[in-house]
């Protein structure tokens, strides 16, 4: 078993504010570093960092939904139709609500929401990692998420931070047996992004697994707790830190399962009714954007095309290494025996990101919510001395800040 696979004991319980405050301060410091780098780089390019964060790419579409509602579309010369129905409604709803009670514009409301929910996402990631692997791993997981090369998206008026916050806290609710909370948060995640299906699947699989454990427990004969069979091993740290839903009444688990898909299903069905194309009308909307799920065929062709010349071949090699790293991390997650909800969630987010048929430059951003993939690296960092792990994370944070500033001043998120 490698260092990446060896489990560590969960941390001791303590007051949440005292446990999480240093984590959030560290996360905020990393994000502030990224914004400073963006401001400095943008100044040299005579660009507005505020506009880059609030009024370009998807953020512009979200503010249009908040301002105009659904129905806005752009027809391209090739006949494709880009409709704002592709964008799920929770973030625009929040932008409209915040703008209604403050002097902020829709764009600035989106920036404020992103700032707040990114902190909520960091807290949720910490809660999950702390519950499963302990406080040090939780701290490292949050900081790793903050220093991702595309981490600047966490500070944009995008829906990634909102979705990650809802997903992380839904998964934490599953792990701690809070099924109604898990289902409700999964429903909100389904109103945020199409990949909300991953959260729904995690809730459903965990609930079904809990039913199986209930049945197995009922079939076991009663045993005197004062007599312990030495041949029966104690549960491992990982097994003890997995989901603990069996004490929840059956109706709570069933209701959590019922709530989970309501958000995504409700919006998709509404789009189908609104467009007159039936239950699968949302797929037609995505097709207008050139989006679809082809098992990764188009992405593979995109990578293969990079090898037609030497300079682009380096980019193709980098893409192959990046995909291999993502897959390797997921394999390690499986070998670590991460709790089933985390594996299901991370697996579906990863599959949807890598196997989409368009917007290849968006794939790193689409992987941003797949935070369980970072847990093997967080465990490795947690075993280092604090000074060494701080040096590693600090160095990566500087590189990430510079890259984020360069990225947004260049091609940026499609």
C-alpha positions in Angstrom: 0.0 0.0 0.0 1.5 3.3 -1.0 1.5 6.6 1.0 -1.4 7.8 -1.2 -3.4 4.8 -0.2 -2.7 4.5 3.5 -5.7 5.7 5.6 -5.3 8.1 8.5 -7.5 8.5 11.6 -10.3 11.1 11.5 -9.6 14.1 13.6 -11.0 14.7 17.0 -14.3 16.5 17.3 -14.4 20.1 18.3 -16.4 23.3 17.9 -16.9 23.9 14.2 -16.0 27.6 14.2 -12.6 27.0 15.8 -11.9 24.0 13.5 -12.9 25.7 10.2 -11.9 29.3 10.7 -8.2 28.8 9.9 -9.1 26.7 6.9 -11.4 29.5 5.5 -8.7 32.1 6.2 -6.2 30.1 4.3 -8.6 29.6 1.4 -9.5 33.3 1.3 -5.7 34.1 1.2 -5.2 31.9 -1.8 -8.1 33.4 -3.6 -7.0 37.0 -2.7 -3.6 36.1 -4.2 -5.2 35.1 -7.4 -7.2 38.3 -7.6 -4.1 40.4 -7.0 -2.3 38.6 -9.7 -5.3 39.1 -12.0 -5.4 42.8 -11.3 -1.7 43.3 -11.9 -1.7 41.3 -15.1 -4.9 43.0 -16.4 -3.3 46.4 -15.8 -0.5 45.5 -18.1 -3.0 44.5 -20.8 -5.3 47.5 -20.3 -8.2 45.2 -19.4 -10.7 45.4 -16.5 -10.4 42.5 -14.0 -13.9 43.3 -12.9 -15.2 42.7 -16.4 -13.2 39.5 -16.8 -14.8 38.2 -13.6 -18.4 39.3 -14.2 -19.2 40.1 -17.8 -17.6 37.6 -20.1 -18.4 34.0 -21.2 -20.9 32.2 -19.1 -21.3 34.9 -16.5 -22.8 37.1 -19.1 -25.4 34.5 -20.0 -26.3 34.1 -16.3 -26.9 37.8 -15.9 -29.0 37.9 -19.0 -31.2 35.2 -17.5 -31.5 37.2 -14.3 -32.4 40.3 -16.2 -34.5 39.1 -19.1 -35.6 35.6 -18.1 -35.5 32.7 -20.4 -36.0 33.0 -24.2 -32.8 34.9 -25.2 -30.8 33.2 -28.0 -28.1 33.9 -30.5 -28.2 32.4 -34.0 -24.8 31.7 -35.5 -23.9 31.9 -39.2 -23.7 28.1 -39.4 -27.3 27.7 -38.2 -26.5 26.7 -34.6 -28.7 28.3 -31.9 -27.2 29.3 -28.6 -30.1 29.5 -26.2 -29.9 30.7 -22.6 -32.1 27.7 -21.7 -28.9 25.8 -21.5 -28.1 27.5 -18.2 -29.8 26.2 -15.1 -31.7 28.7 -13.1 -30.5 28.7 -9.5 -27.6 31.2 -9.9 -29.7 33.7 -11.9 -32.5 33.4 -9.4 -30.0 34.3 -6.6 -28.5 37.1 -8.7 -32.0 38.6 -9.1 -32.8 38.2 -5.5 -29.6 39.8 -4.2 -29.9 42.7 -6.8 -33.5 43.3 -5.6 -32.5 43.9 -2.0 -29.2 45.7 -2.6 -27.9 48.4 -4.9 -25.8 45.8 -6.7 -26.2 45.1 -10.4 -26.9 41.5 -11.5 -23.3 41.0 -12.5 -22.0 42.3 -9.1 -24.6 40.3 -7.3 -23.2 37.2 -9.1 -19.7 38.1 -8.0 -20.8 38.5 -4.3 -22.7 35.2 -4.5 -19.7 33.5 -5.9 -17.4 34.9 -3.2 -19.8 33.7 -0.4 -20.6 30.3 -1.8 -16.9 29.6 -2.6 -16.3 29.9 1.1 -19.2 27.6 1.7 -17.8 25.1 -0.8 -14.4 25.2 1.0 -16.1 24.5 4.3 -18.1 21.7 2.8 -14.9 20.1 1.3 -13.2 20.4 4.7 -16.2 18.8 6.4 -16.2 15.8 4.0 -12.4 15.3 4.2 -12.3 15.9 7.9 -15.1 13.4 8.5 -13.4 10.7 6.4 -9.6 11.3 6.9 -9.1 13.8 9.7 -8.5 17.5 10.1 -5.0 17.7 8.5 -6.3 16.0 5.4 -9.3 18.3 5.4 -7.1 21.4 5.5 -4.9 20.1 2.7 -8.0 19.2 0.5 -9.4 22.7 0.8 -6.1 24.4 -0.1 -5.5 22.0 -3.0 -8.9 22.9 -4.3 -8.0 26.6 -4.0 -4.7 26.3 -5.8 -6.0 24.3 -8.8 -4.7 25.9 -12.1 -8.3 27.0 -12.9 -9.1 28.0 -9.4 -9.7 31.6 -10.5 -13.1 30.3 -11.7 -14.1 30.0 -8.0 -13.9 33.8 -7.9 -15.9 34.4 -11.0 -19.7 35.0 -11.4 -19.9 31.3 -12.5 -21.9 28.5 -11.1 -19.0 26.1 -10.2 -18.6 27.4 -6.7 -22.3 27.3 -6.0 -22.6 23.8 -7.3 -19.5 22.6 -5.4 -20.9 24.0 -2.2 -24.3 22.3 -2.6 -22.6 19.0 -3.7 -20.1 18.9 -0.9 -22.7 19.6 1.8 -25.1 17.1 0.3 -22.3 14.4 0.4 -21.5 15.4 3.9 -25.2 15.0 4.9 -25.2 11.5 3.3 -22.0 10.5 5.2 -23.5 11.6 8.5 -27.0 10.1 7.8 -28.9 13.4 7.3 -31.0 12.1 4.4 -33.6 14.9 4.2 -30.8 17.5 4.1 -28.9 15.4 1.5 -31.9 15.1 -0.7 -32.8 18.8 -0.5 -29.3 20.0 -1.3 -29.0 17.5 -4.1 -32.2 19.0 -5.5 -30.7 22.5 -5.4 -27.5 21.2 -7.0 -29.7 19.8 -9.8 -31.1 23.4 -10.3 -27.5 24.7 -10.7 -25.8 22.6 -13.3 -26.6 19.6 -15.5 -23.9 17.6 -13.6 -26.3 17.8 -10.6 -27.2 14.3 -11.7 -23.9 13.2 -10.1 -25.1 14.4 -6.6 -28.5 12.7 -7.2 -26.8 9.4 -8.1 -24.6 9.6 -5.0 -27.6 10.0 -2.7 -29.5 7.2 -4.4 -26.6 4.7 -4.4 -25.8 5.5 -0.8 -29.5 5.1 0.2 -29.9 1.8 -1.7 -26.6 0.5 -0.1 -28.0 1.4 3.3 -31.1 -0.7 2.6 -28.8 -3.6 1.9 -27.0 -3.1 5.1 -30.3 -3.1 7.0 -31.3 -6.4 5.4 -27.9 -7.9 6.2 -28.0 -6.8 9.8 -31.5 -8.3 10.3 -30.2 -11.7 9.0 -27.3 -11.8 11.5 -27.9 -13.6 14.7 -27.8 -11.6 17.9 -24.4 -11.7 19.7 -23.5 -11.0 23.3 -21.4 -7.9 23.1 -19.5 -9.0 26.2 -18.1 -12.0 24.2 -15.9 -11.0 21.3 -14.7 -13.5 18.8 -10.9 -12.8 18.3 -11.1 -14.0 14.8 -13.4 -11.2 13.8 -11.4 -8.1 13.1 -12.3 -4.6 14.2 -13.7 -2.3 11.4 -11.0 -0.1 9.8 -10.8 3.6 10.1 -12.2 3.9 6.6 -15.1 1.6 7.4 -15.9 3.5 10.6 -15.8 6.8 8.7 -18.1 5.8 5.9 -21.8 6.6 5.7 -23.8 6.1 8.9 -27.3 6.1 7.7 -28.6 2.8 9.2 -30.0 4.6 12.3 -32.2 6.8 10.1 -35.8 5.8 9.8 -36.7 4.2 6.5 -39.1 7.0 5.6 -36.3 9.6 5.9 -34.1 7.8 3.5 -37.0 7.3 1.1 -38.0 11.0 1.3 -34.3 12.0 0.7 -34.3 9.9 -2.4 -37.5 11.4 -3.6 -36.3 15.0 -3.0 -32.9 14.6 -4.7 -33.9 14.5 -8.4 -36.7 17.1 -8.2 -34.6 20.1 -9.1 -32.9 18.7 -12.2 -36.0 16.8 -13.4 -38.2 19.9 -12.8 -36.0 22.2 -14.9 -35.4 19.7 -17.7 -39.1 18.9 -18.0 -40.0 22.6 -18.0 -37.5 23.2 -20.8 -39.1 20.4 -22.8 -42.6 21.9 -22.2 -41.3 25.4 -23.0 -39.7 24.4 -26.2 -42.5 22.0 -27.2 -40.0 19.2 -27.8 -41.0 16.9 -25.0 -39.0 15.5 -22.0 -35.8 15.4 -23.9 -36.0 19.0 -25.2 -33.1 20.1 -23.1 -30.8 17.8 -25.1 -31.8 19.7 -28.2 -30.9 22.9 -26.5 -27.5 21.5 -25.6 -27.1 20.2 -29.2 -27.5 23.8 -30.4 -24.4 24.6 -28.4 -22.6 21.7 -30.0 -22.7 19.8 -26.7 -23.5 16.1 -26.2 -22.2 12.9 -24.7 -20.2 10.7 -27.1 -18.1 8.7 -24.7 -15.1 10.8 -25.3 -14.8 10.2 -29.1 -14.7 13.9 -30.1 -12.2 14.7 -27.3 -10.0 11.8 -28.4 -10.0 13.2 -32.0 -9.3 16.6 -30.7 -6.2 15.3 -28.9 -5.1 13.2 -31.8 -5.3 16.3 -34.1 -2.7 18.0 -31.9 -0.1 15.6 -33.1 -0.2 16.9 -36.7 2.7 19.3 -36.0 5.5 19.6 -33.5 4.4 22.6 -31.4 0.8 21.4 -31.0 2.1 17.9 -30.3 3.4 19.2 -27.0 -0.1 20.4 -26.1 -1.5 17.0 -27.1 1.0 15.2 -24.9 0.1 17.5 -22.0 -3.6 16.7 -22.5 -2.8 13.0 -22.4 -0.8 13.4 -19.2 -3.6 15.4 -17.7 -6.3 12.9 -18.5 -4.1 10.1 -17.3 -3.5 11.9 -14.0 -7.3 12.4 -13.5 -7.9 8.7 -14.1 -5.0 7.7 -11.9 -6.3 9.8 -9.0 -9.7 8.2 -9.4 -8.2 4.7 -9.3 -6.4 5.7 -6.1 -9.7 6.9 -4.7 -11.1 3.5 -5.4 -8.1 1.7 -3.9 -8.4 3.9 -0.8 -12.0 2.6 -0.4 -13.4 6.0 -0.2 -17.1 6.0 0.8 -19.4 5.0 -2.0 -21.1 8.4 -2.3 -17.8 10.1 -3.0 -16.8 7.5 -5.6 -20.1 7.7 -7.4 -20.1 11.5 -7.4 -16.5 11.9 -8.5 -16.8 9.2 -11.1 -19.9 10.7 -12.8 -18.5 14.3 -12.7 -15.3 13.0 -14.3 -17.1 11.0 -16.9 -19.3 13.8 -17.9 -16.4 16.3 -18.1 -14.1 14.0 -20.2 -16.8 12.5 -22.4 -18.6 15.7 -23.5 -18.4 16.2 -27.2 -17.5 19.9 -27.3 -15.8 22.8 -25.5 -12.6 20.9 -24.9 -11.0 23.9 -23.3 -13.6 23.9 -20.6 -12.8 20.4 -19.3 -10.4 21.5 -16.5 -13.2 23.9 -15.4 -15.8 21.2 -15.6 -13.6 19.0 -13.4 -13.5 21.7 -10.7 -16.4 20.2 -8.6 -14.8 16.8 -8.5 -13.0 17.5 -5.2 -12.9 13.8 -4.0 -10.1 13.3 -6.6 -7.9 15.6 -4.5 -8.2 13.5 -1.4 -5.3 11.1 -2.3 -3.0 14.2 -2.7 -4.4 15.7 0.5 -3.6 12.6 2.4 0.0 12.6 1.1 0.4 16.3 2.1 -1.1 15.7 5.5 1.7 13.2 6.3 4.4 15.8 5.6 5.7 18.2 8.2 3.6 21.3 8.3 6.4 23.5 7.1 7.0 21.3 4.1 3.3 21.0 3.1 3.0 24.8 3.5 5.9 25.4 1.2 4.5 23.0 -1.4 1.0 24.6 -1.3 2.4 28.1 -1.2 4.6 27.5 -4.3 1.7 26.0 -6.2 -0.6 28.9 -5.1 1.8 31.4 -6.7 2.0 29.4 -10.0 -1.8 29.0 -10.0 -2.4 32.7 -9.4 -0.1 33.7 -12.3 -1.7 31.1 -14.6 -5.2 32.2 -13.7 -4.3 35.8 -14.5 -2.7 34.8 -17.8 -5.7 32.5 -18.6 -8.4 35.1 -18.1 -6.5 37.7 -20.0 -6.2 35.3 -22.9 -8.7 32.6 -24.1 -10.2 32.1 -20.7 -13.2 29.8 -20.1 -15.2 29.2 -23.3 
